[in-house]
């Protein structure tokens, strides 16, 4: 069964600071839970665009980030890294499927999102790709065991908007 794309929303994100950890290759979410690193970041006021979510981010092939988005210039807690993101417009795909489903992250699902984004007249940029693991959309399955992942890609808005 394929993941369901519930909707595509356009959202603007101001200049932001992604605070977390950078990984060459696969990101290690397990160490975040083992070390309580999200607890440290949750004490800092996050950007509204971040929402109540943990962020998985990628801009270049083979490099992944785990963390949260904060206002530009936010002080970085000891032991964390950061990267500054310029202001950007995003198309956010809200993808629903069974908790733990590989389809939430599959190439087929991402390509379907990109097709829907293009159909809205938006041009995808070679920029950041963000996964927002929002609470409760992603952390609390519905009555059928499904969760919603937010997948955001940088876009250019059509002329005149």
Coordinates of N, CA, C and O in Angstrom, one line a residue:
X1 N 0.8 -1.2 0.0 CA 0.0 0.0 0.0 C 0.9 1.2 0.0 O 1.9 1.3 0.7
X2 N 0.6 2.2 -0.8 CA 1.3 3.5 -0.9 C 0.9 4.4 0.2 O -0.2 4.4 0.7
X3 N 1.8 5.3 0.6 CA 1.5 6.3 1.5 C 0.6 7.3 0.9 O 0.6 7.5 -0.3
X4 N -0.3 8.0 1.7 CA -1.3 8.9 1.2 C -0.8 10.3 1.4 O -0.4 10.7 2.5
X5 N -0.8 11.1 0.3 CA -0.4 12.5 0.5 C -1.7 13.3 0.8 O -2.6 13.4 0.0
X6 N -1.8 13.8 2.0 CA -3.0 14.4 2.5 C -3.2 15.8 1.9 O -4.3 16.2 1.5
X7 N -2.2 16.6 1.8 CA -2.2 17.9 1.3 C -0.8 18.4 1.1 O 0.2 17.9 1.6
X8 N -0.7 19.5 0.3 CA 0.5 20.3 0.1 C 0.2 21.7 0.6 O -0.7 22.3 0.2
X9 N 1.0 22.2 1.6 CA 0.9 23.5 2.1 C 2.1 24.3 1.7 O 3.2 23.8 1.7
X10 N 1.9 25.6 1.4 CA 3.0 26.5 1.2 C 3.3 27.2 2.5 O 2.4 27.8 3.1
X11 N 4.6 27.2 2.9 CA 5.0 27.9 4.2 C 6.2 28.6 4.0 O 7.1 28.1 3.3
X12 N 6.3 29.8 4.6 CA 7.5 30.6 4.5 C 8.3 30.4 5.8 O 7.7 30.4 6.9
X13 N 9.6 30.3 5.7 CA 10.5 30.1 6.9 C 11.5 31.3 6.9 O 12.2 31.5 5.9
X14 N 11.5 32.1 7.9 CA 12.5 33.2 8.0 C 13.9 32.6 8.1 O 14.1 31.4 8.3
X15 N 14.9 33.4 8.1 CA 16.3 33.0 8.3 C 16.2 32.2 9.6 O 15.6 32.5 10.6
X16 N 16.9 31.1 9.6 CA 16.8 30.1 10.8 C 18.2 29.6 11.1 O 19.1 29.6 10.3
X17 N 18.3 29.1 12.3 CA 19.5 28.4 12.7 C 19.1 26.9 13.1 O 18.2 26.7 14.0
X18 N 19.6 26.0 12.3 CA 19.4 24.6 12.6 C 20.5 24.2 13.6 O 21.6 24.2 13.3
X19 N 20.0 23.8 14.9 CA 20.9 23.4 15.9 C 20.7 21.9 16.1 O 19.6 21.5 16.3
X20 N 21.8 21.2 16.1 CA 21.7 19.7 16.2 C 23.1 19.1 16.0 O 24.1 19.6 16.6
X21 N 23.1 18.1 15.2 CA 24.3 17.3 14.9 C 24.3 17.0 13.4 O 23.2 16.6 12.9
X22 N 25.4 17.0 12.8 CA 25.6 16.7 11.4 C 26.2 15.3 11.3 O 27.1 14.9 12.1
X23 N 25.7 14.6 10.3 CA 26.1 13.2 10.1 C 26.6 13.0 8.7 O 25.8 13.4 7.8
X24 N 27.7 12.4 8.5 CA 28.1 11.9 7.2 C 27.5 10.5 7.0 O 27.7 9.6 7.8
X25 N 26.6 10.3 6.0 CA 25.9 9.1 5.9 C 24.6 9.1 6.7 O 24.0 10.1 6.9
X26 N 24.3 7.9 7.2 CA 23.0 7.8 7.9 C 23.0 8.6 9.3 O 24.0 8.6 10.0
X27 N 21.9 9.2 9.5 CA 21.7 9.9 10.8 C 21.5 8.9 11.9 O 20.8 7.9 11.7
X28 N 21.9 9.2 13.1 CA 21.7 8.3 14.2 C 20.7 8.9 15.2 O 21.0 9.5 16.2
X29 N 19.4 8.6 15.0 CA 18.3 9.0 15.8 C 18.4 8.4 17.2 O 18.1 9.0 18.2
X30 N 18.8 7.1 17.3 CA 18.9 6.4 18.5 C 19.8 7.1 19.6 O 19.4 7.2 20.8
X31 N 20.9 7.7 19.2 CA 21.7 8.4 20.1 C 21.1 9.6 20.7 O 21.4 10.0 21.8
X32 N 20.1 10.2 19.9 CA 19.4 11.4 20.4 C 18.5 11.0 21.6 O 18.5 11.7 22.6
X33 N 17.9 9.8 21.5 CA 17.0 9.4 22.6 C 17.9 8.9 23.8 O 17.6 9.2 24.9
X34 N 18.9 8.2 23.5 CA 19.8 7.7 24.6 C 20.5 8.8 25.4 O 20.7 8.7 26.6
X35 N 20.8 9.9 24.7 CA 21.5 11.0 25.4 C 20.7 12.2 25.8 O 21.2 13.1 26.4
X36 N 19.4 12.1 25.5 CA 18.5 13.2 25.9 C 18.7 14.5 25.2 O 18.4 15.6 25.8
X37 N 19.3 14.5 24.0 CA 19.7 15.8 23.4 C 18.5 16.6 23.0 O 18.6 17.9 23.1
X38 N 17.4 16.0 22.7 CA 16.2 16.8 22.4 C 15.7 17.6 23.6 O 15.2 18.7 23.5
X39 N 15.9 17.0 24.8 CA 15.5 17.7 26.0 C 16.3 19.0 26.2 O 15.7 20.0 26.6
X40 N 17.5 19.0 25.8 CA 18.3 20.3 25.8 C 17.8 21.3 24.9 O 17.6 22.5 25.2
X41 N 17.5 20.9 23.6 CA 17.0 21.8 22.6 C 15.6 22.3 22.9 O 15.3 23.5 22.6
X42 N 14.8 21.5 23.5 CA 13.4 21.9 23.8 C 13.3 23.0 24.8 O 12.3 23.7 25.0
X43 N 14.4 23.3 25.5 CA 14.4 24.4 26.5 C 14.6 25.8 25.8 O 14.4 26.8 26.4
X44 N 14.9 25.8 24.5 CA 15.1 27.0 23.7 C 13.9 27.2 22.9 O 13.4 26.3 22.2
X45 N 13.4 28.5 22.8 CA 12.2 28.8 22.0 C 12.5 28.5 20.5 O 13.4 29.1 19.9
X46 N 11.7 27.6 19.9 CA 11.9 27.2 18.5 C 11.2 28.2 17.6 O 10.3 28.9 18.0
X47 N 11.5 28.2 16.3 CA 10.8 29.0 15.3 C 9.4 28.4 15.2 O 9.2 27.2 15.2
X48 N 8.4 29.3 14.9 CA 7.1 28.7 14.6 C 7.1 27.7 13.4 O 6.3 26.8 13.5
X49 N 7.9 27.9 12.4 CA 8.0 27.0 11.3 C 8.4 25.6 11.8 O 7.9 24.6 11.2
X50 N 9.2 25.5 12.8 CA 9.6 24.2 13.4 C 8.4 23.5 14.0 O 8.3 22.3 14.0
X51 N 7.5 24.3 14.6 CA 6.4 23.7 15.3 C 6.9 22.9 16.5 O 8.0 23.1 17.0
X52 N 6.1 22.0 16.9 CA 6.4 21.0 17.9 C 7.0 19.8 17.3 O 6.3 18.7 17.3
X53 N 8.2 20.0 16.7 CA 8.7 18.9 15.9 C 10.2 18.7 16.0 O 10.9 19.7 16.4
X54 N 10.7 17.5 15.8 CA 12.1 17.3 15.6 C 12.4 17.3 14.1 O 11.5 16.9 13.3
X55 N 13.5 17.7 13.7 CA 13.8 17.9 12.3 C 14.9 17.0 11.8 O 16.0 16.8 12.5
X56 N 14.7 16.3 10.7 CA 15.7 15.6 10.0 C 15.9 16.5 8.7 O 14.9 16.8 8.1
X57 N 17.2 16.8 8.4 CA 17.4 17.8 7.3 C 18.5 17.3 6.4 O 19.4 16.6 6.9
X58 N 18.4 17.6 5.1 CA 19.5 17.3 4.2 C 19.5 18.4 3.1 O 18.5 18.9 2.6
X59 N 20.7 18.8 2.7 CA 20.9 19.7 1.6 C 21.9 19.1 0.6 O 21.7 19.3 -0.6
X60 N 22.9 18.4 1.1 CA 23.8 17.8 0.1 C 23.8 16.3 0.3 O 23.5 15.8 1.4
X61 N 24.1 15.6 -0.8 CA 24.1 14.2 -0.8 C 25.0 13.6 0.3 O 26.1 14.0 0.5
X62 N 24.5 12.6 1.1 CA 25.3 11.9 2.0 C 25.4 12.7 3.4 O 26.1 12.2 4.3
X63 N 24.9 13.9 3.5 CA 25.0 14.6 4.8 C 23.6 14.8 5.3 O 22.7 15.4 4.6
X64 N 23.4 14.4 6.6 CA 22.2 14.6 7.2 C 22.3 15.3 8.5 O 23.4 15.3 9.2
X65 N 21.3 16.0 8.9 CA 21.2 16.7 10.2 C 20.0 16.2 11.0 O 19.0 15.9 10.4
X66 N 20.2 16.2 12.3 CA 19.1 16.0 13.2 C 19.1 17.2 14.2 O 20.2 17.5 14.7
X67 N 18.0 17.8 14.5 CA 17.9 18.9 15.4 C 16.6 19.6 15.4 O 15.6 18.9 15.1
X68 N 16.7 20.9 15.6 CA 15.5 21.7 15.6 C 15.8 23.1 15.0 O 17.0 23.5 15.0
X69 N 14.8 23.8 14.5 CA 15.0 25.1 13.9 C 14.7 26.2 14.9 O 13.7 26.2 15.6
X70 N 15.6 27.2 15.0 CA 15.5 28.3 15.9 C 15.7 29.6 15.2 O 16.2 29.6 14.0
X71 N 15.4 30.7 15.8 CA 15.6 32.0 15.2 C 17.1 32.2 14.8 O 18.0 31.7 15.6
X72 N 17.4 32.9 13.8 CA 18.8 33.2 13.4 C 19.5 33.8 14.6 O 19.0 34.6 15.3
X73 N 20.8 33.4 14.7 CA 21.6 34.0 15.8 C 21.4 33.3 17.2 O 22.1 33.7 18.1
X74 N 20.5 32.3 17.3 CA 20.3 31.7 18.6 C 21.6 31.1 19.1 O 22.4 30.4 18.3
X75 N 21.9 31.3 20.4 CA 23.1 30.7 21.0 C 23.0 29.2 20.9 O 22.0 28.6 21.1
X76 N 24.2 28.5 20.6 CA 24.2 27.1 20.4 C 24.7 26.4 21.7 O 25.8 26.8 22.2
X77 N 23.9 25.5 22.3 CA 24.4 24.9 23.5 C 25.7 24.1 23.3 O 25.9 23.6 22.2
X78 N 26.4 24.0 24.3 CA 27.7 23.2 24.2 C 27.4 21.8 23.8 O 26.5 21.2 24.2
X79 N 28.3 21.3 22.9 CA 28.2 20.0 22.4 C 27.3 19.8 21.1 O 27.2 18.7 20.6
X80 N 26.7 20.9 20.7 CA 25.9 20.9 19.5 C 26.6 21.7 18.3 O 27.4 22.5 18.6
X81 N 26.1 21.4 17.1 CA 26.6 22.1 15.9 C 25.5 22.9 15.4 O 24.3 22.7 15.8
X82 N 25.8 23.7 14.4 CA 24.7 24.5 13.8 C 25.0 24.8 12.3 O 26.2 24.7 11.9
X83 N 24.0 25.1 11.6 CA 24.1 25.6 10.3 C 23.0 26.7 10.1 O 21.9 26.5 10.6
X84 N 23.3 27.8 9.5 CA 22.3 28.8 9.3 C 21.6 28.6 7.9 O 22.3 28.4 6.9
X85 N 20.3 28.7 7.9 CA 19.5 28.5 6.7 C 19.0 29.9 6.3 O 18.5 30.7 7.2
X86 N 19.1 30.3 5.0 CA 18.5 31.5 4.6 C 17.0 31.5 4.6 O 16.4 30.4 4.7
X87 N 16.3 32.6 4.6 CA 14.9 32.6 4.5 C 14.5 31.9 3.2 O 15.2 32.0 2.2
X88 N 13.4 31.1 3.3 CA 13.0 30.3 2.2 C 11.5 30.0 2.2 O 10.9 30.0 3.3
X89 N 11.0 29.7 1.0 CA 9.6 29.3 0.9 C 9.7 27.7 0.7 O 10.6 27.2 0.0
X90 N 8.7 27.1 1.3 CA 8.7 25.6 1.3 C 7.3 25.1 0.8 O 6.3 25.7 1.2
X91 N 7.3 24.0 0.1 CA 6.1 23.2 -0.1 C 6.2 22.1 0.9 O 7.2 21.4 1.0
X92 N 5.2 21.9 1.8 CA 5.2 20.9 2.8 C 4.2 19.9 2.4 O 3.0 20.2 2.3
X93 N 4.6 18.6 2.2 CA 3.7 17.5 1.9 C 3.4 16.8 3.3 O 4.3 16.5 4.0
X94 N 2.2 16.7 3.5 CA 1.7 15.9 4.7 C 1.4 14.5 4.3 O 0.4 14.3 3.5
X95 N 2.2 13.6 4.7 CA 2.2 12.2 4.2 C 1.7 11.3 5.3 O 2.3 11.2 6.4
X96 N 0.7 10.5 5.0 CA 0.1 9.6 6.1 C 0.3 8.1 5.7 O 0.0 7.8 4.5
X97 N 0.7 7.3 6.6 CA 0.8 5.9 6.4 C 1.0 5.2 7.8 O 1.1 5.9 8.8
X98 N 1.0 3.9 7.8 CA 1.2 3.2 9.0 C 2.4 3.6 9.7 O 3.5 3.8 9.1
X99 N 2.4 3.6 11.1 CA 3.6 3.9 11.9 C 4.6 2.9 11.5 O 4.4 1.7 11.4
X100 N 5.8 3.4 11.2 CA 7.0 2.5 10.9 C 7.0 2.1 9.4 O 7.9 1.4 9.0
X101 N 6.1 2.6 8.6 CA 6.1 2.3 7.2 C 7.3 2.9 6.4 O 7.5 4.1 6.5
X102 N 7.9 2.0 5.6 CA 9.0 2.5 4.8 C 8.5 3.4 3.7 O 9.2 4.3 3.2
X103 N 7.2 3.3 3.4 CA 6.6 4.1 2.3 C 6.6 5.6 2.6 O 6.6 6.5 1.8
X104 N 6.6 6.0 3.9 CA 6.7 7.4 4.3 C 8.0 8.0 3.8 O 8.0 9.2 3.6
X105 N 9.0 7.2 3.6 CA 10.3 7.8 3.2 C 10.8 7.3 1.8 O 11.9 7.6 1.4
X106 N 9.9 6.6 1.1 CA 10.3 6.0 -0.2 C 10.5 7.0 -1.3 O 9.9 8.1 -1.3
X107 N 11.3 6.6 -2.3 CA 11.5 7.4 -3.5 C 10.2 7.6 -4.2 O 9.9 8.7 -4.7
X108 N 9.3 6.6 -4.3 CA 8.0 6.7 -4.9 C 7.2 7.7 -4.3 O 6.5 8.6 -5.0
X109 N 7.1 7.8 -3.0 CA 6.3 8.8 -2.2 C 6.9 10.2 -2.5 O 6.1 11.1 -2.8
X110 N 8.2 10.3 -2.4 CA 8.8 11.6 -2.6 C 8.6 12.1 -4.1 O 8.3 13.3 -4.3
X111 N 8.7 11.2 -5.0 CA 8.4 11.6 -6.4 C 6.9 12.0 -6.6 O 6.6 13.0 -7.3
X112 N 6.0 11.3 -5.9 CA 4.6 11.7 -6.0 C 4.4 13.1 -5.4 O 3.6 13.9 -5.9
X113 N 5.1 13.4 -4.3 CA 5.0 14.7 -3.7 C 5.5 15.8 -4.7 O 4.9 16.8 -4.9
X114 N 6.7 15.5 -5.3 CA 7.2 16.5 -6.2 C 6.3 16.7 -7.4 O 6.2 17.8 -7.9
X115 N 5.6 15.7 -7.9 CA 4.7 15.9 -9.0 C 3.5 16.7 -8.6 O 3.1 17.6 -9.3
X116 N 3.0 16.5 -7.3 CA 1.9 17.4 -6.8 C 2.4 18.8 -6.6 O 1.6 19.7 -6.9
X117 N 3.6 19.0 -6.2 CA 4.1 20.4 -6.0 C 4.2 21.1 -7.4 O 3.8 22.2 -7.5
X118 N 4.7 20.4 -8.4 CA 4.8 20.9 -9.7 C 3.4 21.3 -10.3 O 3.3 22.3 -10.9
X119 N 2.5 20.5 -10.0 CA 1.1 20.7 -10.5 C 0.5 22.0 -9.9 O -0.4 22.6 -10.4
X120 N 1.1 22.4 -8.7 CA 0.6 23.7 -8.1 C 1.3 24.9 -8.7 O 1.1 26.0 -8.3
X121 N 2.2 24.6 -9.7 CA 3.0 25.7 -10.4 C 4.2 26.2 -9.6 O 4.7 27.2 -9.9
X122 N 4.6 25.4 -8.6 CA 5.8 25.7 -7.9 C 7.0 25.0 -8.4 O 6.9 23.8 -8.9
X123 N 8.2 25.7 -8.4 CA 9.4 25.1 -8.9 C 10.3 24.7 -7.7 O 10.6 25.6 -6.9
X124 N 10.6 23.5 -7.6 CA 11.5 23.0 -6.6 C 12.9 23.5 -6.8 O 13.4 23.4 -7.9
X125 N 13.5 24.0 -5.7 CA 14.9 24.4 -5.8 C 15.8 23.4 -5.2 O 15.4 22.5 -4.5
X126 N 17.1 23.5 -5.6 CA 18.1 22.6 -5.0 C 18.5 23.2 -3.7 O 19.5 23.8 -3.5
X127 N 17.6 23.0 -2.7 CA 17.9 23.5 -1.4 C 17.7 22.5 -0.3 O 17.9 21.3 -0.5
X128 N 17.2 22.9 0.8 CA 17.0 22.0 2.0 C 15.8 21.2 1.8 O 14.8 21.6 1.2
X129 N 15.9 20.0 2.3 CA 14.8 19.0 2.4 C 14.7 18.7 3.9 O 15.6 18.4 4.5
X130 N 13.5 19.0 4.4 CA 13.3 18.8 5.8 C 12.2 17.8 6.1 O 11.1 17.8 5.5
X131 N 12.4 17.0 7.1 CA 11.4 16.1 7.6 C 11.0 16.6 9.0 O 11.9 16.8 9.9
X132 N 9.7 17.0 9.2 CA 9.3 17.5 10.5 C 8.5 16.3 11.2 O 7.5 15.9 10.7
X133 N 9.0 15.9 12.3 CA 8.4 14.8 13.1 C 7.6 15.5 14.2 O 8.1 15.7 15.3
X134 N 6.4 16.0 13.8 CA 5.6 16.8 14.6 C 4.8 16.0 15.7 O 4.4 14.8 15.4
X135 N 4.7 16.5 16.9 CA 3.9 15.9 17.9 C 2.6 16.7 18.0 O 2.7 17.9 18.1
X136 N 1.5 16.1 17.8 CA 1.2 14.7 17.9 C 1.0 14.0 16.5 O 0.8 12.8 16.5
X137 N 1.1 14.8 15.4 CA 0.8 14.1 14.1 C 1.6 12.9 13.8 O 1.2 11.9 13.3
X138 N 2.9 13.0 14.2 CA 3.8 11.8 13.9 C 4.0 10.9 15.1 O 4.2 9.7 14.9
X139 N 3.8 11.4 16.3 CA 4.0 10.6 17.5 C 2.9 9.9 18.0 O 3.0 8.9 18.8
X140 N 1.6 10.2 17.6 CA 0.4 9.6 18.1 C -0.3 9.0 16.9 O -1.0 9.8 16.2
X141 N -0.2 7.7 16.7 CA -1.0 7.1 15.6 C -2.5 7.3 15.8 O -3.0 7.3 16.9
X142 N -3.2 7.4 14.6 CA -4.7 7.5 14.7 C -5.3 6.1 15.0 O -4.5 5.1 15.2
X143 N -6.6 6.0 14.9 CA -7.3 4.7 15.3 C -6.9 3.6 14.3 O -7.1 2.4 14.7
X144 N -6.3 3.9 13.2 CA -5.9 2.8 12.2 C -4.4 2.6 12.2 O -3.9 2.0 11.4
X145 N -3.7 3.2 13.2 CA -2.3 3.1 13.4 C -1.4 3.9 12.4 O -0.3 3.6 12.2
X146 N -2.0 5.0 11.9 CA -1.3 5.8 10.9 C -0.8 7.1 11.6 O -1.4 7.6 12.5
X147 N 0.4 7.5 11.0 CA 1.0 8.8 11.5 C 1.1 9.7 10.3 O 1.0 9.2 9.1
X148 N 1.4 11.0 10.5 CA 1.6 11.9 9.4 C 3.0 12.5 9.6 O 3.4 13.1 10.6
X149 N 3.8 12.4 8.5 CA 5.1 13.0 8.4 C 5.0 14.2 7.5 O 4.4 14.2 6.5
X150 N 5.6 15.3 7.9 CA 5.7 16.5 7.1 C 7.0 16.5 6.4 O 8.1 16.4 7.0
X151 N 7.0 16.5 5.0 CA 8.2 16.6 4.2 C 8.2 17.9 3.5 O 7.3 18.2 2.7
X152 N 9.2 18.7 3.8 CA 9.3 20.1 3.2 C 10.4 20.2 2.2 O 11.5 19.8 2.5
X153 N 10.2 20.8 1.1 CA 11.2 21.1 0.1 C 11.2 22.6 -0.3 O 10.1 23.2 -0.3
X154 N 12.3 23.1 -0.5 CA 12.4 24.6 -0.9 C 11.8 24.7 -2.3 O 12.1 23.9 -3.2
X155 N 11.1 25.8 -2.4 CA 10.4 26.1 -3.7 C 10.5 27.6 -4.0 O 10.8 28.4 -3.1
X156 N 10.4 27.9 -5.3 CA 10.2 29.2 -5.8 C 8.7 29.4 -6.0 O 8.0 28.6 -6.6
X157 N 8.2 30.5 -5.5 CA 6.8 30.8 -5.7 C 6.6 31.4 -7.1 O 7.5 32.0 -7.7
X158 N 5.4 31.1 -7.7 CA 5.1 31.7 -9.0 C 5.2 33.2 -9.0 O 5.0 33.9 -7.9
X159 N 5.6 33.8 -10.1 CA 5.7 35.2 -10.2 C 4.4 35.9 -9.8 O 3.3 35.4 -10.1
X160 N 4.5 37.0 -9.1 CA 3.3 37.7 -8.7 C 2.8 37.4 -7.3 O 1.9 37.9 -6.9
X161 N 3.4 36.4 -6.7 CA 2.9 36.0 -5.3 C 3.9 36.5 -4.3 O 5.0 36.7 -4.4

